[in-house]
């Protein structure tokens, strides 16, 4: 459900506010050199408006291995997590299970990419992330997904978006520039595109 992987495969992370974080690094406690996310193995999970990271890093300069246990918010401020590793892992697994039960994908915009150039292209092509409070919703529904209704269309800043498809259960997909992710489970396409 929450499988450890190379940490850069969890990026970019997109916050509900629309802020994107496409890279992550920590200083090696031994040699003080910067260790980037490809040299880390673990998990990153968006929990409400914070991204929690739990990983093992290996410094490419000195070979030192160290634990990375932190969280960052949409202002890109990194804070240490002082809870024991086992408790952090348990809390992340619990939250991942809650998301799955509610039908919300674990990595809404994290597409596994092969190199940094692909990651930049993915980030530039990302559509909108819209919350319920930001849109006007159609009074008509076109069905349901995971027990929740699918509204026919939504409006955001004067633009109408029609229902296109649901987010795949595996949680990996791309949004075009004319698409919007609504309620973290439904994809809408701008009218005329």
CSV table of C-alpha atoms in Angstrom, one decimal:
chain,number,residue,atom,x,y,z
A,1,UNK,CA,0.0,0.0,0.0
A,2,UNK,CA,2.8,2.4,0.9
A,3,UNK,CA,5.8,0.9,-0.8
A,4,UNK,CA,9.3,2.4,-0.1
A,5,UNK,CA,11.1,3.5,-3.3
A,6,UNK,CA,13.7,5.9,-4.4
A,7,UNK,CA,12.5,9.2,-2.9
A,8,UNK,CA,12.7,11.2,-6.1
A,9,UNK,CA,9.9,9.0,-7.5
A,10,UNK,CA,7.5,10.6,-5.0
A,11,UNK,CA,8.2,14.0,-6.4
A,12,UNK,CA,6.8,16.4,-7.4
A,13,UNK,CA,4.4,16.7,-4.5
A,14,UNK,CA,1.5,19.1,-5.1
A,15,UNK,CA,-0.2,20.7,-2.1
A,16,UNK,CA,-3.9,21.5,-2.0
A,17,UNK,CA,-2.9,25.2,-2.3
A,18,UNK,CA,-1.3,24.4,-5.7
A,19,UNK,CA,2.3,24.8,-4.5
A,20,UNK,CA,4.6,22.2,-6.1
A,21,UNK,CA,7.8,20.8,-4.6
A,22,UNK,CA,9.9,19.1,-7.2
A,23,UNK,CA,13.1,18.4,-5.3
A,24,UNK,CA,14.3,17.5,-1.8
A,25,UNK,CA,17.7,17.3,-0.2
A,26,UNK,CA,19.3,17.1,3.3
A,27,UNK,CA,22.9,17.8,4.5
A,28,UNK,CA,24.9,14.7,5.4
A,29,UNK,CA,25.5,14.9,9.2
A,30,UNK,CA,29.1,13.6,8.7
A,31,UNK,CA,30.6,15.6,5.8
A,32,UNK,CA,27.9,18.3,5.5
A,33,UNK,CA,27.6,17.8,1.7
A,34,UNK,CA,24.1,18.0,0.2
A,35,UNK,CA,22.4,14.6,-0.4
A,36,UNK,CA,19.6,14.8,-3.0
A,37,UNK,CA,16.5,12.7,-3.1
A,38,UNK,CA,17.8,10.1,-5.7
A,39,UNK,CA,20.3,9.0,-3.0
A,40,UNK,CA,17.4,8.4,-0.5
A,41,UNK,CA,15.1,5.3,-0.3
A,42,UNK,CA,11.8,5.5,1.6
A,43,UNK,CA,8.4,7.1,1.4
A,44,UNK,CA,6.9,10.6,1.1
A,45,UNK,CA,3.2,11.1,1.9
A,46,UNK,CA,1.0,14.1,1.7
A,47,UNK,CA,-1.1,14.3,4.9
A,48,UNK,CA,-3.6,17.2,4.7
A,49,UNK,CA,-1.2,20.1,4.1
A,50,UNK,CA,2.1,18.6,5.0
A,51,UNK,CA,4.4,16.1,3.3
A,52,UNK,CA,6.0,13.6,5.6
A,53,UNK,CA,9.3,11.9,4.6
A,54,UNK,CA,10.7,8.8,6.1
A,55,UNK,CA,13.8,7.5,4.3
A,56,UNK,CA,17.4,6.2,4.6
A,57,UNK,CA,20.0,8.2,2.8
A,58,UNK,CA,23.5,7.4,1.6
A,59,UNK,CA,25.9,10.3,1.0
A,60,UNK,CA,27.5,10.0,-2.4
A,61,UNK,CA,30.6,11.9,-1.1
A,62,UNK,CA,31.5,10.0,2.1
A,63,UNK,CA,29.3,6.9,2.0
A,64,UNK,CA,27.7,7.8,5.4
A,65,UNK,CA,24.2,6.4,5.9
A,66,UNK,CA,21.7,8.3,7.9
A,67,UNK,CA,17.9,8.5,8.6
A,68,UNK,CA,15.7,11.2,7.1
A,69,UNK,CA,12.6,11.9,9.2
A,70,UNK,CA,11.0,15.2,8.5
A,71,UNK,CA,8.0,17.1,7.2
A,72,UNK,CA,7.6,20.2,5.1
A,73,UNK,CA,4.7,22.5,4.4
A,74,UNK,CA,3.5,24.5,1.4
A,75,UNK,CA,5.9,27.3,2.3
A,76,UNK,CA,8.7,24.8,1.7
A,77,UNK,CA,9.8,25.0,5.3
A,78,UNK,CA,11.4,21.7,6.5
A,79,UNK,CA,10.9,20.6,10.1
A,80,UNK,CA,12.3,17.6,11.9
A,81,UNK,CA,9.9,14.9,13.1
A,82,UNK,CA,10.8,14.0,16.7
A,83,UNK,CA,8.6,10.9,17.0
A,84,UNK,CA,10.3,7.4,17.0
A,85,UNK,CA,10.7,6.0,13.5
A,86,UNK,CA,8.4,3.0,14.2
A,87,UNK,CA,5.6,5.4,15.3
A,88,UNK,CA,6.1,7.6,12.2
A,89,UNK,CA,5.9,4.6,10.0
A,90,UNK,CA,2.8,3.4,11.7
A,91,UNK,CA,1.1,6.8,11.4
A,92,UNK,CA,1.9,7.0,7.7
A,93,UNK,CA,0.6,3.5,7.1
A,94,UNK,CA,-2.6,4.3,9.0
A,95,UNK,CA,-3.1,7.5,7.0
A,96,UNK,CA,-2.5,5.7,3.8
A,97,UNK,CA,-5.2,3.1,4.7
A,98,UNK,CA,-7.6,5.9,5.5
A,99,UNK,CA,-7.0,7.5,2.1
A,100,UNK,CA,-7.5,4.1,0.4
A,101,UNK,CA,-10.8,3.5,2.2
A,102,UNK,CA,-12.1,6.9,1.1
A,103,UNK,CA,-10.9,6.2,-2.5
A,104,UNK,CA,-8.3,8.9,-2.5
A,105,UNK,CA,-5.0,8.0,-4.3
A,106,UNK,CA,-1.8,8.1,-2.4
A,107,UNK,CA,0.2,10.1,-4.9
A,108,UNK,CA,-2.2,12.2,-6.8
A,109,UNK,CA,0.3,13.9,-9.1
A,110,UNK,CA,3.4,11.8,-8.6
A,111,UNK,CA,4.1,10.1,-11.9
A,112,UNK,CA,7.1,7.7,-11.9
A,113,UNK,CA,9.6,9.3,-14.2
A,114,UNK,CA,13.0,8.2,-15.5
A,115,UNK,CA,15.1,11.4,-15.1
A,116,UNK,CA,15.0,15.0,-14.0
A,117,UNK,CA,14.1,16.3,-17.5
A,118,UNK,CA,10.9,14.2,-17.6
A,119,UNK,CA,10.1,15.4,-14.0
A,120,UNK,CA,10.3,19.1,-15.2
A,121,UNK,CA,8.0,18.4,-18.2
A,122,UNK,CA,5.6,16.7,-15.8
A,123,UNK,CA,5.6,19.6,-13.5
A,124,UNK,CA,5.0,22.2,-16.3
A,125,UNK,CA,2.1,20.2,-17.7
A,126,UNK,CA,0.2,19.8,-14.4
A,127,UNK,CA,-3.4,21.0,-14.4
A,128,UNK,CA,-5.3,22.5,-11.5
A,129,UNK,CA,-6.0,21.1,-8.1
A,130,UNK,CA,-9.4,22.3,-6.9
A,131,UNK,CA,-11.0,22.0,-3.5
A,132,UNK,CA,-14.8,21.9,-2.9
A,133,UNK,CA,-14.7,25.5,-1.5
A,134,UNK,CA,-13.1,26.9,-4.6
A,135,UNK,CA,-15.7,25.8,-7.2
A,136,UNK,CA,-19.3,26.1,-8.1
A,137,UNK,CA,-20.8,22.6,-8.6
A,138,UNK,CA,-23.5,21.4,-11.0
A,139,UNK,CA,-26.7,20.4,-9.3
A,140,UNK,CA,-26.9,17.3,-11.5
A,141,UNK,CA,-24.9,14.2,-11.0
A,142,UNK,CA,-23.6,11.7,-13.7
A,143,UNK,CA,-23.0,8.8,-11.4
A,144,UNK,CA,-21.0,7.8,-8.4
A,145,UNK,CA,-17.4,6.7,-7.7
A,146,UNK,CA,-16.5,4.8,-4.5
A,147,UNK,CA,-19.9,5.6,-3.1
A,148,UNK,CA,-19.6,9.4,-3.6
A,149,UNK,CA,-21.5,11.4,-6.2
A,150,UNK,CA,-19.9,12.7,-9.4
A,151,UNK,CA,-21.2,16.1,-10.4
A,152,UNK,CA,-21.6,16.8,-14.1
A,153,UNK,CA,-19.5,19.9,-14.1
A,154,UNK,CA,-17.6,22.4,-11.9
A,155,UNK,CA,-16.8,26.1,-12.5
A,156,UNK,CA,-13.6,27.8,-11.4
A,157,UNK,CA,-12.8,31.4,-12.1
A,158,UNK,CA,-15.4,31.7,-14.8
A,159,UNK,CA,-14.3,28.5,-16.6
A,160,UNK,CA,-16.5,25.4,-16.8
A,161,UNK,CA,-14.9,22.0,-16.5
A,162,UNK,CA,-16.9,18.9,-17.5
A,163,UNK,CA,-16.5,15.5,-15.8
A,164,UNK,CA,-14.0,13.4,-17.8
A,165,UNK,CA,-12.8,10.5,-15.7
A,166,UNK,CA,-12.1,9.1,-12.2
A,167,UNK,CA,-8.6,8.9,-10.8
A,168,UNK,CA,-7.2,5.3,-11.4
A,169,UNK,CA,-7.0,3.2,-8.2
A,170,UNK,CA,-3.2,2.9,-8.5
A,171,UNK,CA,-3.0,6.7,-8.2
A,172,UNK,CA,-0.6,7.4,-11.0
A,173,UNK,CA,-1.8,9.7,-13.8
A,174,UNK,CA,-1.0,12.9,-15.6
A,175,UNK,CA,-3.1,16.0,-15.9
A,176,UNK,CA,-3.0,18.1,-19.0
A,177,UNK,CA,-3.0,21.9,-18.8
A,178,UNK,CA,-6.8,21.9,-19.5
A,179,UNK,CA,-7.6,19.4,-16.7
A,180,UNK,CA,-8.4,19.8,-13.1
A,181,UNK,CA,-8.3,17.4,-10.2
A,182,UNK,CA,-11.3,17.8,-8.0
A,183,UNK,CA,-11.9,16.3,-4.6
A,184,UNK,CA,-8.6,14.3,-5.1
A,185,UNK,CA,-10.5,11.6,-7.0
A,186,UNK,CA,-12.2,13.1,-10.1
A,187,UNK,CA,-10.7,14.7,-13.2
A,188,UNK,CA,-12.6,17.4,-15.1
A,189,UNK,CA,-11.7,18.9,-18.5
A,190,UNK,CA,-12.1,22.5,-19.4
A,191,UNK,CA,-15.0,23.1,-21.9
A,192,UNK,CA,-13.9,23.3,-25.5
A,193,UNK,CA,-10.6,21.3,-24.9
